[in-house]
Coordinates of C-alpha atoms in Angstrom, one line a residue:
Chain A
M18 CA 122.8 28.7 147.8
Q19 CA 120.8 31.8 147.6
T20 CA 122.7 35.0 147.1
P21 CA 121.7 37.8 149.5
H22 CA 120.5 39.7 146.4
R23 CA 118.0 37.0 145.5
Q24 CA 117.0 36.5 149.0
H25 CA 116.3 40.2 149.3
L26 CA 114.0 40.0 146.2
G27 CA 112.2 37.0 147.6
R28 CA 111.6 38.6 151.0
L29 CA 110.4 41.8 149.3
G30 CA 107.8 39.8 147.3
E31 CA 106.6 38.0 150.3
R32 CA 106.2 41.3 152.2
L33 CA 104.1 42.7 149.4
A34 CA 102.1 39.5 149.2
A35 CA 101.4 39.6 152.9
A36 CA 100.3 43.2 152.7
H37 CA 97.9 42.2 149.9
F38 CA 96.5 39.4 152.0
A39 CA 96.1 41.8 155.0
R40 CA 94.0 44.0 152.8
L41 CA 91.8 41.0 152.0
G42 CA 91.3 40.4 155.7
F43 CA 93.8 37.5 156.2
S44 CA 96.2 37.2 159.1
V45 CA 99.6 35.5 158.7
L46 CA 99.9 32.2 160.6
A47 CA 103.4 31.4 159.4
Q48 CA 106.0 33.0 157.2
N49 CA 109.0 31.2 155.7
H50 CA 108.2 28.2 157.6
H51 CA 111.1 25.6 157.3
T52 CA 110.5 21.9 157.1
R53 CA 112.8 19.1 155.9
F54 CA 111.0 19.3 152.5
G55 CA 111.6 22.9 151.9
E56 CA 110.0 26.2 152.9
L57 CA 106.4 27.5 153.0
D58 CA 106.3 31.2 151.9
L59 CA 103.1 32.2 153.6
V60 CA 100.4 30.5 155.6
L61 CA 97.3 32.6 156.2
S62 CA 93.9 32.4 157.6
D63 CA 90.7 34.6 157.6
G64 CA 89.1 32.4 160.3
R65 CA 87.2 30.2 157.8
T66 CA 89.8 29.4 155.1
L67 CA 93.4 28.3 155.5
V68 CA 95.6 29.5 152.7
F69 CA 99.0 28.2 151.7
C70 CA 100.5 30.7 149.4
E71 CA 103.6 30.4 147.2
V72 CA 105.1 33.7 146.2
K73 CA 107.2 34.2 143.1
T74 CA 109.0 37.4 142.6
R75 CA 110.7 38.7 139.5
R76 CA 112.3 41.9 138.5
L77 CA 111.0 43.7 135.4
G78 CA 112.5 42.2 132.2
S79 CA 113.4 38.8 133.6
G80 CA 110.3 36.9 132.7
E81 CA 106.9 36.2 134.1
P82 CA 107.0 35.4 137.8
L83 CA 104.4 32.6 137.8
E84 CA 106.0 30.8 134.9
S85 CA 108.5 29.0 137.1
L86 CA 105.7 27.6 139.4
H87 CA 105.8 24.3 137.6
G88 CA 104.3 20.9 138.5
A89 CA 107.2 19.7 140.6
K90 CA 107.2 22.9 142.7
Q91 CA 103.4 22.6 143.1
S92 CA 103.7 19.1 144.5
Q93 CA 106.5 20.2 146.7
V94 CA 104.3 23.0 148.3
R95 CA 101.6 20.4 148.8
R96 CA 104.0 18.1 150.6
I97 CA 105.3 20.8 152.8
A98 CA 101.7 22.0 153.6
A99 CA 100.8 18.4 154.7
H100 CA 103.9 18.3 156.9
W101 CA 103.0 21.7 158.4
L102 CA 99.5 20.5 159.2
S103 CA 100.8 17.3 160.8
E104 CA 103.3 19.0 163.1
P105 CA 102.4 18.4 166.7
S106 CA 101.6 22.0 167.5
D107 CA 98.1 23.2 167.9
R108 CA 96.8 24.0 164.4
P109 CA 93.5 25.9 164.2
W110 CA 90.6 24.1 162.5
H111 CA 89.4 25.6 159.2
E112 CA 86.4 24.8 157.0
E113 CA 88.4 25.2 153.8
L114 CA 91.9 24.8 152.6
R115 CA 93.3 26.5 149.6
F116 CA 96.6 26.8 147.7
D117 CA 97.2 30.2 146.2
A118 CA 99.9 31.6 144.0
I119 CA 101.1 35.2 143.9
G120 CA 103.3 36.6 141.2
V121 CA 105.0 39.8 142.1
L122 CA 106.7 42.0 139.5
V123 CA 109.0 44.8 140.8
D124 CA 111.1 47.4 139.0
R125 CA 114.8 48.1 139.5
D126 CA 114.1 50.3 142.5
D127 CA 112.0 47.7 144.3
G128 CA 108.8 49.5 143.3
L129 CA 105.7 47.2 142.8
V130 CA 104.7 46.9 139.1
R131 CA 102.1 44.2 139.2
L132 CA 100.8 41.6 141.6
D133 CA 98.9 38.6 140.3
H134 CA 96.9 36.7 142.9
I135 CA 95.5 33.3 141.7
E136 CA 93.2 31.7 144.2
N137 CA 93.0 27.9 144.1
A138 CA 96.0 27.9 141.8
F139 CA 96.7 24.2 142.3
Chain B
M18 CA 89.5 32.2 123.2
I19 CA 89.4 28.9 121.5
A20 CA 91.0 28.0 118.1
R21 CA 90.8 25.0 115.8
V22 CA 93.3 24.1 113.1
S23 CA 93.0 21.2 110.6
T24 CA 95.9 18.8 110.2
F25 CA 96.5 15.2 109.3
A26 CA 98.2 12.2 110.9
V27 CA 99.9 9.6 108.8
D28 CA 98.1 6.3 109.5
G29 CA 99.8 3.4 107.7
V30 CA 100.2 4.6 104.1
T31 CA 97.2 6.9 104.2
S32 CA 96.3 9.8 106.5
R33 CA 93.5 10.7 108.9
R34 CA 92.2 14.1 109.7
V35 CA 93.2 15.6 113.1
W36 CA 92.0 18.7 114.7
V37 CA 94.4 20.8 116.8
E38 CA 92.2 22.7 119.3
A39 CA 93.8 25.4 121.5
D40 CA 92.2 27.1 124.5
I41 CA 93.8 29.9 126.4
R42 CA 92.5 31.0 129.7
S43 CA 93.8 34.1 131.4
K44 CA 92.8 32.8 134.8
G45 CA 95.0 30.3 136.6
L46 CA 98.7 29.5 136.7
P47 CA 100.6 29.7 133.5
A48 CA 100.7 26.2 132.0
F49 CA 100.9 24.5 128.6
T50 CA 99.4 21.1 128.4
V51 CA 98.9 18.9 125.3
V52 CA 96.3 16.2 125.5
G53 CA 94.7 13.8 123.0
L54 CA 96.9 10.6 123.0
A55 CA 100.0 12.4 121.9
D56 CA 103.4 10.6 121.9
K57 CA 106.6 12.0 123.2
A58 CA 107.5 13.9 120.0
V59 CA 104.2 15.7 120.1
R60 CA 104.4 16.6 123.8
E61 CA 107.9 17.9 123.1
A62 CA 106.3 20.2 120.5
R63 CA 105.5 22.5 123.4
E64 CA 109.1 23.6 123.8
R65 CA 109.7 23.8 120.1
V66 CA 106.6 25.9 119.5
R67 CA 107.3 28.2 122.4
A68 CA 110.9 28.9 121.2
A69 CA 109.9 29.2 117.5
L70 CA 107.0 31.7 118.2
Q71 CA 109.3 33.9 120.4
N72 CA 112.2 33.7 118.0
S73 CA 109.9 34.6 115.1
G74 CA 108.8 37.8 116.8
F75 CA 105.4 36.6 118.0
V76 CA 104.2 36.9 121.6
F77 CA 103.9 33.6 123.3
P78 CA 100.4 33.8 124.9
G79 CA 100.4 33.9 128.7
G80 CA 97.9 32.1 130.8
R81 CA 96.7 28.6 131.0
I82 CA 97.0 26.9 127.6
T83 CA 95.3 23.6 126.8
V84 CA 95.8 21.9 123.4
N85 CA 93.7 19.0 122.4
L86 CA 94.4 16.7 119.5
A87 CA 91.1 15.2 118.3
P88 CA 90.0 12.5 117.6
A89 CA 91.3 11.4 121.0
D90 CA 91.4 7.7 120.1
L91 CA 94.0 8.1 117.4
R92 CA 97.6 7.9 118.5
K93 CA 99.4 11.1 117.3
I94 CA 103.0 10.5 116.4
G95 CA 105.8 12.6 115.2
P96 CA 106.7 16.3 114.9
G97 CA 104.3 17.3 112.1
F98 CA 101.9 18.8 114.6
D99 CA 104.3 21.7 115.5
L100 CA 103.1 24.1 112.9
P101 CA 99.4 23.6 113.3
L102 CA 99.9 23.9 117.1
A103 CA 101.8 27.2 116.7
L104 CA 99.1 28.6 114.4
A105 CA 96.3 27.4 116.8
L106 CA 98.1 29.3 119.6
L107 CA 98.3 32.5 117.4
V108 CA 94.6 32.2 116.6
A109 CA 93.7 31.6 120.2
G110 CA 95.9 34.5 121.2
G111 CA 94.1 36.8 118.8
E112 CA 97.1 37.4 116.5
L113 CA 95.5 35.5 113.5
E114 CA 91.9 35.4 112.3
A115 CA 90.2 32.1 112.6
D116 CA 88.5 32.3 109.1
E117 CA 91.9 32.8 107.5
L118 CA 92.7 29.2 108.3
A119 CA 89.3 27.8 107.4
G120 CA 89.6 25.2 104.6
C121 CA 93.4 25.0 105.1
A122 CA 95.3 21.9 106.2
V123 CA 98.5 22.7 108.1
I124 CA 101.5 20.4 108.6
G125 CA 105.2 20.9 109.5
E126 CA 107.9 20.5 112.0
L127 CA 109.4 23.7 113.6
A128 CA 113.0 24.5 114.3
L129 CA 113.8 26.6 117.3
N130 CA 114.5 29.6 115.1
G131 CA 111.1 29.3 113.4
E132 CA 112.3 27.5 110.3
L133 CA 110.0 24.8 108.9
R134 CA 111.3 21.3 108.5
A135 CA 110.1 18.6 106.1
V136 CA 107.8 15.9 107.4
R137 CA 107.2 12.4 106.3
G138 CA 104.1 11.3 104.3
T139 CA 103.4 14.6 102.6
L140 CA 101.7 13.1 99.6
A141 CA 99.4 10.9 101.8
I142 CA 98.6 14.1 103.9
A143 CA 97.8 16.2 100.8
E144 CA 95.6 13.5 99.4
G145 CA 93.8 13.4 102.7
A146 CA 93.3 17.2 102.6
R147 CA 91.8 16.8 99.1
R148 CA 89.6 14.0 100.2
H149 CA 88.2 16.1 103.1
G150 CA 87.4 18.9 100.7
L151 CA 90.0 21.4 101.9
R152 CA 91.1 23.9 99.4
R153 CA 94.6 24.7 100.6
I154 CA 97.5 23.1 102.4
L155 CA 100.2 25.0 104.3
L156 CA 103.5 23.1 104.6
P157 CA 107.3 23.4 104.6
C158 CA 108.7 24.3 101.2
G159 CA 111.0 21.2 101.2
V160 CA 108.0 19.0 100.5
A161 CA 105.9 21.4 98.4
A162 CA 106.6 19.6 95.1
E163 CA 105.2 16.4 96.6
A164 CA 102.0 18.0 97.7
A165 CA 101.6 19.7 94.3
L166 CA 101.0 16.2 92.8
V167 CA 97.5 16.4 94.2
P168 CA 95.2 18.2 91.8
E169 CA 92.9 21.1 92.8
L170 CA 94.8 21.8 96.0
E171 CA 96.5 25.1 96.6
V172 CA 99.9 24.6 98.1
L173 CA 101.3 27.3 100.4
A174 CA 104.9 26.5 100.8
A175 CA 106.6 28.4 103.6
A176 CA 110.2 28.4 104.7
T177 CA 109.6 29.9 108.1
L178 CA 106.8 30.3 110.6
E179 CA 106.7 34.1 109.8
E180 CA 106.3 33.4 106.1
A181 CA 103.6 30.8 106.9
V182 CA 101.6 33.5 108.9
D183 CA 102.1 36.0 106.0
F184 CA 100.7 33.5 103.5
V185 CA 97.7 32.7 105.7
R186 CA 97.0 36.4 106.2
G187 CA 97.3 37.0 102.5
D188 CA 100.1 39.5 103.0
A189 CA 102.5 37.7 100.7
E190 CA 102.2 35.4 97.7
P191 CA 103.5 31.9 98.2
P192 CA 106.0 30.6 95.6
V193 CA 105.1 28.1 92.9
P194 CA 105.7 24.7 94.3
A195 CA 107.3 23.3 91.1
D196 CA 110.2 25.8 91.5
L197 CA 110.9 24.4 95.0
A198 CA 111.6 20.8 94.0
P199 CA 115.1 20.0 95.1
E200 CA 117.5 18.8 92.4
P201 CA 117.3 15.1 92.1
L202 CA 120.1 13.5 94.2
A203 CA 123.2 13.1 92.1
G204 CA 123.5 9.4 92.9
A205 CA 125.5 6.8 91.2
A206 CA 125.0 6.4 87.4
P207 CA 122.2 4.0 86.7
L208 CA 123.3 0.4 86.5
D209 CA 123.2 -1.1 83.0
L210 CA 123.0 -4.8 82.0
A211 CA 125.9 -4.0 79.5
D212 CA 128.2 -4.0 82.5
V213 CA 127.7 -7.7 83.0
R214 CA 130.3 -9.9 81.3
G215 CA 130.1 -13.6 80.5
H216 CA 126.5 -14.2 81.5
N217 CA 124.7 -13.8 78.2
G218 CA 123.1 -17.2 78.6
L219 CA 121.2 -15.8 81.6
I220 CA 119.8 -12.7 80.1
P221 CA 116.7 -14.4 78.5
A222 CA 115.8 -15.7 82.0
L223 CA 116.0 -12.3 83.5
E224 CA 114.0 -10.9 80.5
V225 CA 111.2 -13.4 81.1
A226 CA 111.1 -12.6 84.8
A227 CA 111.0 -8.9 84.1
A228 CA 108.4 -9.3 81.3
G229 CA 105.9 -11.3 83.4
G230 CA 106.8 -9.8 86.8
H231 CA 107.8 -13.4 87.9
N232 CA 109.7 -14.0 91.1
L233 CA 113.3 -14.9 90.4
Y234 CA 115.8 -17.1 92.2
L235 CA 119.5 -16.9 91.4
H236 CA 121.8 -19.5 92.8
G237 CA 125.4 -20.1 92.3
P238 CA 128.9 -19.9 93.9
P239 CA 130.0 -16.6 95.5
G240 CA 131.5 -14.0 93.3
T241 CA 129.9 -15.1 90.0
G242 CA 127.6 -12.1 89.6
K243 CA 124.3 -13.0 91.3
T244 CA 124.1 -9.7 93.1
M245 CA 125.3 -7.8 90.0
L246 CA 122.6 -9.3 87.9
A247 CA 119.9 -8.6 90.5
R248 CA 120.8 -5.0 91.0
R249 CA 120.4 -4.4 87.2
L250 CA 116.9 -5.9 87.2
P251 CA 115.1 -2.5 87.7
S252 CA 116.8 -1.2 84.6
I253 CA 115.0 -3.7 82.4
L254 CA 111.6 -3.4 84.1
P255 CA 109.1 -1.2 82.2
P256 CA 108.8 2.4 83.4
M257 CA 106.1 3.0 86.0
T258 CA 102.6 4.1 85.0
A259 CA 101.4 7.4 86.5
G260 CA 99.3 5.5 89.1
E261 CA 102.2 3.3 90.1
A262 CA 104.5 6.3 90.4
I263 CA 102.0 8.0 92.8
E264 CA 101.8 4.9 94.9
V265 CA 105.5 4.5 95.1
T266 CA 105.9 8.2 95.9
R267 CA 103.3 8.0 98.7
I268 CA 105.0 4.9 100.3
S269 CA 108.5 6.1 100.1
S270 CA 107.5 9.4 101.6
V271 CA 105.8 7.7 104.5
G272 CA 108.9 5.6 104.9
G273 CA 111.0 8.7 105.0
L274 CA 112.9 7.7 101.8
H275 CA 111.6 10.4 99.4
H276 CA 113.8 13.4 98.9
G277 CA 110.9 15.7 98.7
G278 CA 110.9 16.3 95.0
G279 CA 108.0 15.5 92.7
L280 CA 107.0 12.1 91.5
A281 CA 109.3 9.1 92.0
V282 CA 110.6 8.0 88.6
E283 CA 112.5 4.9 89.3
R284 CA 111.1 1.6 90.5
P285 CA 112.2 0.9 94.1
F286 CA 114.9 -1.6 94.7
R287 CA 115.1 -2.8 98.3
A288 CA 117.9 -5.1 99.4
P289 CA 117.5 -5.6 103.2
H290 CA 120.3 -7.3 105.1
H291 CA 119.7 -10.9 106.1
T292 CA 119.5 -10.1 109.8
I293 CA 116.1 -8.3 109.2
S294 CA 113.3 -9.3 111.5
A295 CA 109.9 -10.5 110.3
S296 CA 108.2 -7.2 111.2
G297 CA 111.0 -5.2 109.5
L298 CA 110.4 -7.2 106.3
V299 CA 106.6 -7.1 106.1
G300 CA 105.8 -4.2 108.4
G301 CA 104.9 -4.0 112.1
G302 CA 105.6 -2.1 115.3
A303 CA 103.2 -0.9 118.0
H304 CA 101.9 1.6 115.4
P305 CA 102.3 -0.5 112.3
T306 CA 104.7 1.0 109.8
P307 CA 105.4 -0.3 106.4
G308 CA 108.3 -2.8 106.0
E309 CA 110.7 -3.5 103.2
A310 CA 108.1 -5.6 101.3
T311 CA 105.9 -2.5 101.1
L312 CA 108.8 -0.2 100.4
A313 CA 109.5 -2.5 97.4
H314 CA 105.9 -2.1 96.1
H315 CA 105.9 -2.0 92.3
G316 CA 109.6 -2.6 92.4
V317 CA 112.1 -5.3 93.3
L318 CA 112.7 -6.9 96.8
F319 CA 116.1 -8.5 96.7
L320 CA 117.0 -11.0 99.3
D321 CA 120.7 -11.7 99.0
E322 CA 121.9 -14.9 100.8
L323 CA 118.4 -16.1 101.1
S324 CA 119.5 -19.1 103.3
E325 CA 120.9 -16.7 105.9
F326 CA 117.5 -15.0 106.6
A327 CA 115.7 -16.1 109.7
R328 CA 113.0 -18.6 109.1
P329 CA 110.2 -16.4 110.6
S330 CA 111.1 -13.6 108.3
L331 CA 110.9 -15.8 105.2
E332 CA 107.7 -17.4 106.4
A333 CA 106.2 -13.9 106.9
L334 CA 106.7 -13.2 103.2
R335 CA 104.2 -15.9 102.1
Q336 CA 101.0 -13.9 102.4
P337 CA 102.5 -10.7 100.8
L338 CA 103.8 -12.8 97.9
E339 CA 100.6 -14.5 97.2
D340 CA 98.0 -11.7 97.9
G341 CA 99.9 -8.6 96.9
H342 CA 99.2 -7.0 100.3
V343 CA 99.9 -7.8 103.9
T344 CA 97.6 -7.3 106.9
I345 CA 99.3 -6.4 110.1
V346 CA 97.4 -6.8 113.4
R347 CA 98.8 -5.2 116.5
G348 CA 96.9 -4.6 119.6
Q349 CA 93.8 -2.7 118.6
K350 CA 95.1 -1.8 115.2
V351 CA 94.6 -3.6 111.9
M352 CA 96.4 -2.2 108.9
A353 CA 96.8 -3.4 105.3
F354 CA 99.9 -2.5 103.3
P355 CA 100.3 -3.1 99.5
T356 CA 103.2 -5.5 98.7
R357 CA 103.1 -6.1 94.9
F358 CA 106.8 -6.5 94.5
M359 CA 109.0 -8.8 92.4
L360 CA 111.0 -11.1 94.6
V361 CA 114.5 -11.7 93.6
A362 CA 116.4 -14.1 95.8
A363 CA 120.0 -15.1 95.6
S364 CA 121.8 -17.8 97.5
N365 CA 125.0 -19.9 97.5
P366 CA 124.6 -23.6 96.7
C367 CA 125.8 -24.4 100.2
P368 CA 126.9 -22.6 103.3
C369 CA 130.6 -22.7 102.4
G370 CA 129.7 -21.4 99.0
L371 CA 131.9 -23.6 96.9
G372 CA 129.3 -26.1 95.9
G373 CA 129.6 -29.4 94.1
D374 CA 132.8 -31.4 94.6
D375 CA 134.8 -28.7 96.4
C376 CA 132.1 -28.3 99.1
T377 CA 133.5 -28.6 102.6
C378 CA 130.2 -28.3 104.4
S379 CA 129.0 -31.0 106.8
A380 CA 125.8 -32.9 106.1
A381 CA 124.1 -31.0 109.0
D382 CA 125.0 -27.6 107.5
L383 CA 123.7 -28.7 104.1
G384 CA 120.5 -29.9 105.6
R385 CA 119.9 -26.7 107.4
H386 CA 120.7 -24.7 104.3
H387 CA 118.3 -26.6 102.2
R388 CA 115.5 -26.5 104.8
R389 CA 115.7 -22.8 104.8
L390 CA 115.4 -22.6 101.0
S391 CA 112.9 -25.3 100.5
G392 CA 109.2 -25.4 100.9
P393 CA 106.5 -22.9 100.4
L394 CA 108.7 -19.9 99.6
L395 CA 110.5 -21.7 96.8
D396 CA 107.2 -22.9 95.5
R397 CA 106.3 -19.3 94.8
I398 CA 109.3 -18.7 92.7
D399 CA 108.7 -19.1 89.0
V400 CA 112.1 -18.6 87.4
L401 CA 115.2 -20.2 88.7
V402 CA 118.6 -19.4 87.3
A403 CA 121.8 -21.1 88.0
V404 CA 124.6 -18.6 87.9
G405 CA 127.8 -20.5 87.1
R406 CA 131.4 -19.4 86.8
P407 CA 131.8 -17.9 83.4
A408 CA 134.8 -19.0 81.2
A409 CA 137.8 -16.7 81.2
G410 CA 137.3 -15.8 77.6
A411 CA 133.6 -15.0 78.0
L412 CA 134.5 -12.8 81.0
R413 CA 136.7 -10.8 78.7
D414 CA 134.7 -10.7 75.5
E415 CA 131.1 -11.5 76.1
Q416 CA 129.1 -8.4 76.8
A417 CA 125.4 -8.5 77.7
P418 CA 123.0 -6.4 75.6
S419 CA 122.2 -3.0 77.0
S420 CA 119.3 -2.5 79.4
A421 CA 117.5 -0.3 76.9
A422 CA 117.4 -3.0 74.3
V423 CA 116.1 -5.6 76.7
R424 CA 113.6 -3.2 78.2
E425 CA 112.1 -2.5 74.8
R426 CA 111.1 -6.2 74.5
V427 CA 109.9 -6.3 78.1
V428 CA 107.7 -3.3 77.5
A429 CA 106.2 -4.8 74.4
A430 CA 105.5 -8.0 76.2
R431 CA 103.9 -6.1 79.2
E432 CA 101.7 -4.1 76.8
R433 CA 100.3 -7.4 75.4
Q434 CA 99.6 -8.5 79.0
A435 CA 98.1 -5.2 79.9
D436 CA 95.7 -5.4 76.9
R437 CA 94.5 -8.7 78.1
L438 CA 94.4 -8.0 81.9
A439 CA 93.5 -4.4 82.1
A440 CA 89.8 -5.3 82.5
H441 CA 90.7 -7.2 85.7
G442 CA 92.8 -4.4 87.1
L443 CA 96.1 -6.4 86.7
T444 CA 99.3 -5.5 85.0
C445 CA 101.3 -8.6 84.5
N446 CA 101.1 -12.4 84.1
A447 CA 102.5 -13.1 87.6
Q448 CA 99.4 -11.5 89.2
M449 CA 96.9 -13.7 87.3
P450 CA 94.8 -15.9 89.6
A451 CA 94.2 -19.5 88.5
R452 CA 90.8 -18.6 87.0
L453 CA 92.1 -15.9 84.7
L454 CA 95.1 -18.2 83.9
R455 CA 92.7 -20.9 82.5
E456 CA 90.8 -18.2 80.6
H457 CA 93.8 -16.4 79.1
A458 CA 96.6 -18.9 78.7
E459 CA 95.1 -20.3 75.5
A460 CA 97.5 -23.2 75.2
T461 CA 97.5 -25.3 72.0
P462 CA 96.4 -28.9 72.4
S463 CA 99.9 -30.2 72.0
A464 CA 101.1 -27.7 74.6
L465 CA 98.5 -29.0 77.0
R466 CA 99.5 -32.6 76.3
L467 CA 103.0 -31.7 77.1
L468 CA 102.0 -30.0 80.3
Y469 CA 100.0 -33.0 81.6
E470 CA 102.9 -35.3 80.8
L471 CA 105.2 -33.1 82.8
H472 CA 102.6 -33.1 85.6
D473 CA 102.6 -36.9 85.8
R474 CA 106.3 -37.3 85.3
H475 CA 107.7 -34.6 87.6
R476 CA 104.9 -34.6 90.3
L477 CA 104.3 -30.9 89.8
S478 CA 102.1 -29.4 92.6
A479 CA 98.9 -27.8 91.4
R480 CA 100.4 -24.5 92.1
G481 CA 103.6 -25.5 90.2
H482 CA 101.4 -26.5 87.3
G483 CA 99.8 -23.0 87.2
R484 CA 103.2 -21.4 87.5
V485 CA 104.6 -23.2 84.5
L486 CA 101.6 -22.2 82.5
R487 CA 102.0 -18.6 83.7
V488 CA 105.7 -18.4 82.7
A489 CA 104.8 -20.0 79.4
R490 CA 102.3 -17.3 78.8
T491 CA 105.0 -14.7 79.3
L492 CA 107.3 -16.5 77.0
A493 CA 104.5 -16.5 74.4
D494 CA 104.0 -12.7 75.0
L495 CA 107.8 -12.2 74.4
D496 CA 107.4 -14.2 71.1
E497 CA 104.4 -12.0 70.2
S498 CA 102.3 -15.1 70.0
S499 CA 98.7 -15.1 71.1
T500 CA 98.7 -18.8 72.0
V501 CA 101.0 -20.8 74.2
G502 CA 102.8 -23.5 72.2
P503 CA 104.7 -26.5 73.3
E504 CA 108.0 -24.7 73.0
H505 CA 106.9 -22.2 75.6
I506 CA 105.9 -24.9 78.0
T507 CA 109.2 -26.7 77.6
L508 CA 111.2 -23.5 78.3
A509 CA 109.0 -22.5 81.2
A510 CA 109.3 -26.0 82.7
A511 CA 113.0 -25.8 82.3
L512 CA 113.1 -22.5 84.2
R513 CA 110.8 -23.9 86.8
L514 CA 111.6 -27.6 87.3
E515 CA 115.0 -26.9 88.4
A516 CA 113.5 -25.1 91.3
A517 CA 111.2 -28.0 92.0
A518 CA 114.1 -30.4 91.8
L519 CA 116.0 -28.3 94.4
A520 CA 113.0 -28.3 96.7
A521 CA 112.7 -32.1 96.3
A522 CA 116.4 -32.6 97.0
A523 CA 116.0 -30.8 100.4

């Protein structure tokens, strides 16, 4: 499965993404939420909009982060989101629902190089 | 940024203009979509184009890429859209100026390393470019000589994607297409009639068939030389005219048979196996493609073991034989292909092949065999030749005249026909419709009397009647006679009536 090294990179990206969302006024409802279909990276809310965010992290020189967010992955995220919403816990009601994508590029020393945030990505 | 590149799609044996439009948006998830009724090979172009661009040292543009192939109602098939797609991306990505590609048609398949691969139907595409008033065409150098056949069209022949971009920018001079023509394939030495031993009696019949473009039927026991004779027929047919050569080149290129050099010089000789389907023979498929009958246009279609062909395949040949073209209707698509070929059929006298007294076939076998051969197809064959077993002595000593000598007479006879028929757009006697036949046959009164007598005695069909007269006209042409005399009628009837007798026997 995931090597500790890759897991570390993924968690780093998610932390950076969450910090970015915090600056936009969003609060994290769930992080790395596991379901039988897979994992939701981030679920956030600003009170009005519910955001499911898929975070892709790459180290400098190994390609574009968002390139690997292909159609199959997109529909997987949608499926997990539906599953999350239908879980019997008390989900807050929101006017809007959105799927975002965040691509994080970091250098060898874990320093942030670039963060692309695409709203309504899919 | 949006870009538009002009290319062409092969449609039957012609081409239609297609626009490759590329749009790159920096917003949104990276994606690369191709729309516009593209088939699998075109959608796979995405991966080839991506690899080829990166391996040629270009930046593959990031962002959301949408490529549209217009007009959206035309089905786009094949890998020829790779190069226009790559260039459209370069223009949309700002690496290439849009006006540098104005007035230029682009076609070619890409290898992953950026090399350009030849595509089918180059001549049809180049003609399309000319028709639409484009000045230049950019294509793989393997097919440059073919595109250069079209006048007033500048050919930019590139070996790689990088080179293609240089030519478009004007940074490098493209090579002269004529230098790029590959060496003609070193095939087998041309077949010559002089190889045939012991069949001198049959040469005049072959000569008549070649001179008038008449359909020919050879029948006889196996191993007597039917196939050998048929294969040598193209060597005594007159050389192609410039117009015919262009047509043959265009069709063989669309069929993927052309080696990419300049003009085709030899008449096509197609010998499909007897298991061929009807659509394989006359053309077909969901996107109709030419069949063997069209690939044999202006040449010879040889059906060996005629009685083994499936009935539907043979029946399908009737319209092409009669009209010189075939109309294929599939779904929403109607397409017409030219099929002016000379039919040469060969068959054993019976399924076991021994014929006559040695035959071991059952009556049912014989009946089936004759039913296959009989009827409307045989009625369209003018010259029937029985190929017998030559005597041992003849096999050793008797050598047929060389193809060159026979061809000389054939060419002279064709010239006489052409003088007569050029005004009607025809080239040989076999193509004459009944009206022209009455006008041009000019039979002497005694010849006509003989013909009517034959008509009454042998129950010739009306078409058979015309066919006898047509072959007689060819015989007169070979005799350099302007009128058809009784001797020509007698000979023509002898070549024809045996066919009628065979049909009657079935």
